[in-house]
mmCIF file of C-alpha atoms in Angstrom:
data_model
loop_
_atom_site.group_PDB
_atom_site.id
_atom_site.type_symbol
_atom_site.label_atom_id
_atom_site.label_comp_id
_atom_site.label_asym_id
_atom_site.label_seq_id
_atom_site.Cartn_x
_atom_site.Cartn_y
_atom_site.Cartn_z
ATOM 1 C CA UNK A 1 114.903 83.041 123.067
ATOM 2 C CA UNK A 2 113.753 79.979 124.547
ATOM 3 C CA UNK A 3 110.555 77.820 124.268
ATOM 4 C CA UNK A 4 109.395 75.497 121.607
ATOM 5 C CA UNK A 5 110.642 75.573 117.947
ATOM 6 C CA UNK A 6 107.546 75.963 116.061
ATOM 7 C CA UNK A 7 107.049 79.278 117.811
ATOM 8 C CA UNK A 8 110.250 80.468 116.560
ATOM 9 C CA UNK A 9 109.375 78.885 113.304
ATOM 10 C CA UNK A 10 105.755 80.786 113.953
ATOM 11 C CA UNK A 11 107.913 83.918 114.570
ATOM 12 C CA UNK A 12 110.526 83.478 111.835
ATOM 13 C CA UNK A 13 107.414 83.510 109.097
ATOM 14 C CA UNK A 14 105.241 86.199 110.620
ATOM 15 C CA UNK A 15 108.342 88.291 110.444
ATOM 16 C CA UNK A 16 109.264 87.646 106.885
ATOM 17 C CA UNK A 17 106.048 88.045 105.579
ATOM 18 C CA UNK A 18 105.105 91.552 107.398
ATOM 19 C CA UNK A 19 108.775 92.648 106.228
ATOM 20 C CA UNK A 20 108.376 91.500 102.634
ATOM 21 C CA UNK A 21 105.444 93.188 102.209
ATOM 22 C CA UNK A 22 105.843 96.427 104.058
ATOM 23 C CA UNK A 23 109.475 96.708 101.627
ATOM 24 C CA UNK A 24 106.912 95.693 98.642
ATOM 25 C CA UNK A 25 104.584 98.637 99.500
ATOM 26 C CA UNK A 26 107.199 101.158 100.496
ATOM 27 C CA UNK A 27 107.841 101.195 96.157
ATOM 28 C CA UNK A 28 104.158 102.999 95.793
ATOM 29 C CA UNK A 29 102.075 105.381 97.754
ATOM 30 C CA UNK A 30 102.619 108.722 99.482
ATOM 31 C CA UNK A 31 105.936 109.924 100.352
ATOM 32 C CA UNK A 32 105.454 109.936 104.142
ATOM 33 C CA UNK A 33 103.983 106.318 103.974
ATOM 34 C CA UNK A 34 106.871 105.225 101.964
ATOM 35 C CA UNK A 35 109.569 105.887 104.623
ATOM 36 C CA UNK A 36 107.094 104.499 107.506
ATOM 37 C CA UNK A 37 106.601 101.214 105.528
ATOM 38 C CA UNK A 38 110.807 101.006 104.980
ATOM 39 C CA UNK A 39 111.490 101.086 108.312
ATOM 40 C CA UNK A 40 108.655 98.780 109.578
ATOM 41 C CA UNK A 41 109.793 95.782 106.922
ATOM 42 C CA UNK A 42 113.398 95.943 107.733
ATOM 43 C CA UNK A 43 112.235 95.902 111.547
ATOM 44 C CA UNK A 44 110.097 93.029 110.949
ATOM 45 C CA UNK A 45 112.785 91.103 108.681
ATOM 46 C CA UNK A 46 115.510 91.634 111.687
ATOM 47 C CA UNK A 47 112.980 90.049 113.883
ATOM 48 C CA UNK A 48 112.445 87.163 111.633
ATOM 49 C CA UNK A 49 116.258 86.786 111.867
ATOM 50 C CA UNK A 50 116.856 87.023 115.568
ATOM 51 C CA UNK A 51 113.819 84.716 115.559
ATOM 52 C CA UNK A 52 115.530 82.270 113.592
ATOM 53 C CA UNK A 53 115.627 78.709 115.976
ATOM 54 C CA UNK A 54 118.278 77.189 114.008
ATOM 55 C CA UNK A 55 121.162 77.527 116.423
ATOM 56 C CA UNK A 56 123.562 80.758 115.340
ATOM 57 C CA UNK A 57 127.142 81.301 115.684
ATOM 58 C CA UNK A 58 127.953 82.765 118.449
ATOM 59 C CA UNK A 59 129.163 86.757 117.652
ATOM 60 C CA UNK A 60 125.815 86.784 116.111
ATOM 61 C CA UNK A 61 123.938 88.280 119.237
ATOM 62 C CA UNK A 62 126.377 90.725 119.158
ATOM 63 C CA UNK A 63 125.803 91.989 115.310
ATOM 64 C CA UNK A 64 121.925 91.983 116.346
ATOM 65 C CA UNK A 65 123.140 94.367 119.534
ATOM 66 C CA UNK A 66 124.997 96.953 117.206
ATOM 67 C CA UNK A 67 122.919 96.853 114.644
ATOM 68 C CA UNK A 68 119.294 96.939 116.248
ATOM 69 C CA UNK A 69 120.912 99.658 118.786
ATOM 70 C CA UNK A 70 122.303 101.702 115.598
ATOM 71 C CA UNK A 71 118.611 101.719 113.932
ATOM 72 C CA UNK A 72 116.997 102.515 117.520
ATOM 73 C CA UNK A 73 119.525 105.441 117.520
ATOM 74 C CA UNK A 74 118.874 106.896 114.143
ATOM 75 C CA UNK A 75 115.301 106.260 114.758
ATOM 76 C CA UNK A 76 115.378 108.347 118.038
ATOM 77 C CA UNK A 77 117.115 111.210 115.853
ATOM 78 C CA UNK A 78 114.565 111.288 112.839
ATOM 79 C CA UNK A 79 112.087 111.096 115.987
ATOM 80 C CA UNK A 80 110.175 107.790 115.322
ATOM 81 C CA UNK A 81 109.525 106.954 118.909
ATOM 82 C CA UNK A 82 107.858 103.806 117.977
ATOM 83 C CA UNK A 83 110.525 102.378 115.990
ATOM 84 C CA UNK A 84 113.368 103.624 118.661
ATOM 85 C CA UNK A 85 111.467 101.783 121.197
ATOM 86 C CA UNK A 86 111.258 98.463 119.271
ATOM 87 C CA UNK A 87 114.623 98.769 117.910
ATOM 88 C CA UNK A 88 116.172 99.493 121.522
ATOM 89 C CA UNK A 89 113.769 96.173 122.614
ATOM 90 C CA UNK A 90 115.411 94.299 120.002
ATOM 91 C CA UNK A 91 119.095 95.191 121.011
ATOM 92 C CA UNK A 92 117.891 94.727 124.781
ATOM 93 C CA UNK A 93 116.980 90.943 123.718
ATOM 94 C CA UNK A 94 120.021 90.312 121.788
ATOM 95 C CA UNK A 95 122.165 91.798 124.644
ATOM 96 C CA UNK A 96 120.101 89.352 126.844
ATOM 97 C CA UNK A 97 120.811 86.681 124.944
ATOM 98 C CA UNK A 98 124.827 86.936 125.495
ATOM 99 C CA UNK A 99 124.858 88.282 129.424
ATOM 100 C CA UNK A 100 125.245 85.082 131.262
ATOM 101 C CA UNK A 101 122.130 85.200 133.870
ATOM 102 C CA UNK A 102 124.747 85.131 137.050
ATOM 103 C CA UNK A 103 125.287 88.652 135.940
ATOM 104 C CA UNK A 104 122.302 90.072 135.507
ATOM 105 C CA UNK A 105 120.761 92.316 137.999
ATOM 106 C CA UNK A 106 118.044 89.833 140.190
ATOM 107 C CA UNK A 107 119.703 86.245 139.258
ATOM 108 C CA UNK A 108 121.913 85.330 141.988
ATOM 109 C CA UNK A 109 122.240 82.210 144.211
ATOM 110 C CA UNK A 110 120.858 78.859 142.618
ATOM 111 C CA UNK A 111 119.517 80.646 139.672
ATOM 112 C CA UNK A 112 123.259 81.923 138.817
ATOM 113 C CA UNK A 113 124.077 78.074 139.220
ATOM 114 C CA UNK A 114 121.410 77.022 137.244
ATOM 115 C CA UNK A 115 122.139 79.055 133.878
ATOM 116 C CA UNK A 116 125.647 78.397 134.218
ATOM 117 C CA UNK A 117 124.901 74.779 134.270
ATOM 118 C CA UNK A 118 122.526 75.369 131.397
ATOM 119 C CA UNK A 119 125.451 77.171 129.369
ATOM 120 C CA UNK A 120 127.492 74.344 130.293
ATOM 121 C CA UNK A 121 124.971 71.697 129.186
ATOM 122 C CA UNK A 122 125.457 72.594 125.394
ATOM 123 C CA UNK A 123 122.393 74.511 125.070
ATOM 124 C CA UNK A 124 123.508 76.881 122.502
ATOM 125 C CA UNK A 125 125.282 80.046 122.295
ATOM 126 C CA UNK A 126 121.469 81.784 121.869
ATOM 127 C CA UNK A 127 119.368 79.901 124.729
ATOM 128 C CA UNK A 128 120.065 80.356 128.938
ATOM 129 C CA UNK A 129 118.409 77.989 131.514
ATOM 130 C CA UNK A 130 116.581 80.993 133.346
ATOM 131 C CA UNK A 131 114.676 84.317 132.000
ATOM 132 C CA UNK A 132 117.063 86.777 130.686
ATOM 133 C CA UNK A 133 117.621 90.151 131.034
ATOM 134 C CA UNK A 134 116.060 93.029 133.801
ATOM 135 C CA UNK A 135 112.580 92.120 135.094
ATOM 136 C CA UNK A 136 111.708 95.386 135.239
ATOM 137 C CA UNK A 137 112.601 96.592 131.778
ATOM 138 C CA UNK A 138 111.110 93.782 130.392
ATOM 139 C CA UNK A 139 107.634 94.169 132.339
ATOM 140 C CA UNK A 140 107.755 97.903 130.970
ATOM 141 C CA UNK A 141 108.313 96.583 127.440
ATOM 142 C CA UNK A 142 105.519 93.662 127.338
ATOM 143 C CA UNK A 143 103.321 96.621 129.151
ATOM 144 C CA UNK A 144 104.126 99.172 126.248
ATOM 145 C CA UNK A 145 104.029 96.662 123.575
ATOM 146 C CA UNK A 146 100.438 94.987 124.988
ATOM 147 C CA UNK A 147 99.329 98.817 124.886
ATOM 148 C CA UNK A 148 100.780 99.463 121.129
ATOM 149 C CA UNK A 149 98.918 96.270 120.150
ATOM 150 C CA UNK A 150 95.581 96.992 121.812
ATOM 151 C CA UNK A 151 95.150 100.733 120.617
ATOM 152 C CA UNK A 152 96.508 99.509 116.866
ATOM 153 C CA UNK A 153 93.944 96.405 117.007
ATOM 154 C CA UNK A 154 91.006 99.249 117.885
ATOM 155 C CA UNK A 155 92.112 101.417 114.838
ATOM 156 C CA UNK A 156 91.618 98.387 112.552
ATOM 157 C CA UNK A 157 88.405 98.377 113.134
ATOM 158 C CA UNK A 158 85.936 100.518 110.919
ATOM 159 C CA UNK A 159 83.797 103.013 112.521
ATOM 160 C CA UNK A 160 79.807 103.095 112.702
ATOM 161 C CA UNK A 161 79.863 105.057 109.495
ATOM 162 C CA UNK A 162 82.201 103.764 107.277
ATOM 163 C CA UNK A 163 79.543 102.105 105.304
ATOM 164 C CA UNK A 164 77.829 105.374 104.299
ATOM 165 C CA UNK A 165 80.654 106.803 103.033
ATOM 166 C CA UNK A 166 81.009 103.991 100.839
ATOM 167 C CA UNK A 167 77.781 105.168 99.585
ATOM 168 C CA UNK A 168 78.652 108.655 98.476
ATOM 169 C CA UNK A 169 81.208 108.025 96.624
ATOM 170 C CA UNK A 170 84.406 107.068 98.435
ATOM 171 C CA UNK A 171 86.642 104.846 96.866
ATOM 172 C CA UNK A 172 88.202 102.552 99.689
ATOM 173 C CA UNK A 173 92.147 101.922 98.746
ATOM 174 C CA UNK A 174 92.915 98.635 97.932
ATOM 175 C CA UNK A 175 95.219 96.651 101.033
ATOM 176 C CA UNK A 176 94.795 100.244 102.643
ATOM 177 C CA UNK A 177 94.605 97.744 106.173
ATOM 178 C CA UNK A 178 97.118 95.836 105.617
ATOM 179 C CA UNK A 179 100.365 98.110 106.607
ATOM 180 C CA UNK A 180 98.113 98.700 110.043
ATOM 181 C CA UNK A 181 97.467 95.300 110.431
ATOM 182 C CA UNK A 182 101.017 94.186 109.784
ATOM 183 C CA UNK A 183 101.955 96.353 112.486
ATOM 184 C CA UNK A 184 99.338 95.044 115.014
ATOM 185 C CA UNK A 185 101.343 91.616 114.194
ATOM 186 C CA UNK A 186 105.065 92.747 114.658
ATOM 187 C CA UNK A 187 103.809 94.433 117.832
ATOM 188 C CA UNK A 188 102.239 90.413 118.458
ATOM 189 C CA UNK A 189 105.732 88.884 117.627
ATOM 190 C CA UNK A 190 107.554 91.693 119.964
ATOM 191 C CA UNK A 191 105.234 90.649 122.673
ATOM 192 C CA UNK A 192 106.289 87.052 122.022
ATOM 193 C CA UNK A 193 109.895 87.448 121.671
ATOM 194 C CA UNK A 194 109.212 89.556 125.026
ATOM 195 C CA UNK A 195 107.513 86.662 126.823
ATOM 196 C CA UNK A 196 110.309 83.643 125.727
ATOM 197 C CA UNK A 197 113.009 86.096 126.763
#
C-alpha cells in the first residue's frame, strides 16, 4: 500500500477496533451470529496488520498471501461468499504487493522502468512506484466493495416504523447495530486498501 502514513495509521485502528469487538461479541448471542462475528474480527484484525505502515520484513507479503488465500478458501467451502471475496481481495493485495509492476499484466515500457527504479530507490519491501496489481480485477473489487458498502449503509438505517414498535412493547437489543455497522467500516477500509493499491 502506498499513500500517506496516517491513513495506514487511520486503517491500522479502524481494523483493530472492528476486530476486537466483533471477537468480543462472538462470546454471546445466537449461535449463527457467533460464527459470523468470528470470522468478521479476525478479517478485520488481518487487515489492521497488512495495514500496518511500519515497514515489514520482507516474506511477510507472502504469509498474508497464504494465509488470507487459505481463509478465502475455507470460506468459499462453508459458503460465505462475502468473506471468500474479501479474503481472496486481501491475498490479491498482498500478492500485489510482492509482483514487481514490470510483470504485471498492463505495466510495461516506462512504467516497468519506473517501479523498478522505485524498488531500487529503497522504498521498502511493501511499497512500488506505480499502482499494483490487474486494473481490471481491482475496478471489479472497488465496484463490489462500493456496492457491499452502499446496500450495508441503507440497512443501518431504521425504517418508517421502527418507532411504533418501540411502542408496543419491543425491546431493542443493546449494540444490536454495531456488528452491521462494523461491517459497513471494514467494507470502508477494503475500499481504501483498494484505492492505495
Amino acid at each position: 500500500m502506498h499513500g500517506p502514513v496516517w491513513v495506514g495509521w487511520l486503517l491500522v485502528l479502524l481494523g483493530a477496533a472492528a476486530g476486537t469487538y466483533c471477537l468480543v461479541r462472538s462470546r454471546g448471542g445466537p449461535v449463527a451470529q457467533r460464527g459470523e462475528a468470528r470470522g468478521e474480527g479476525l478479517m478485520a484484525l488481518g487487515m489492521a496488520a497488512m495495514a500496518w505502515p511500519v515497514a515489514a520484513p520482507s516474506w511477510s507479503p507472502w504469509l498474508f498471501t497464504a494465509v488470507f488465500g487459505a481463509a478465502g478458501l475455507w470460506a468459499l467451502a462453508h459458503r460465505h461468499l462475502h468473506h471468500a471475496v474479501g479474503a481472496l481481495a486481501m491475498a490479491y493485495m498482498a500478492l500485489a504487493m510482492v509482483v514487481p509492476a514490470s510483470q504485471q499484466a498492463g505495466h510495461t515500457g516506462q512504467m516497468g522502468q519506473m517501479a523498478q527504479m522505485g524498488q531500487a530507490g529503497g522504498t521498502g519491501p511493501m511499497a512500488h512506484a506505480v499502482p499494483g496489481g490487474v486494473p481490471l480485477l481491482t475496478g471489479l473489487l472497488l465496484v463490489y466493495f462500493t456496492g457491499y458498502v452502499l446496500a450495508a449503509g441503507v440497512r443501518l438505517v431504521p425504517a418508517a416504523g421502527v418507532g411504533d414498535g418501540a411502542a408496543r412493547g419491543a425491546v431493542p437489543v443493546a449494540g444490536a447495530g454495531v456488528l452491521p455497522a462494523c461491517r459497513v467500516a471494514m467494507g470502508i477500509g477494503m475500499l481504501a486498501m483498494l484505492l492505495a493499491l
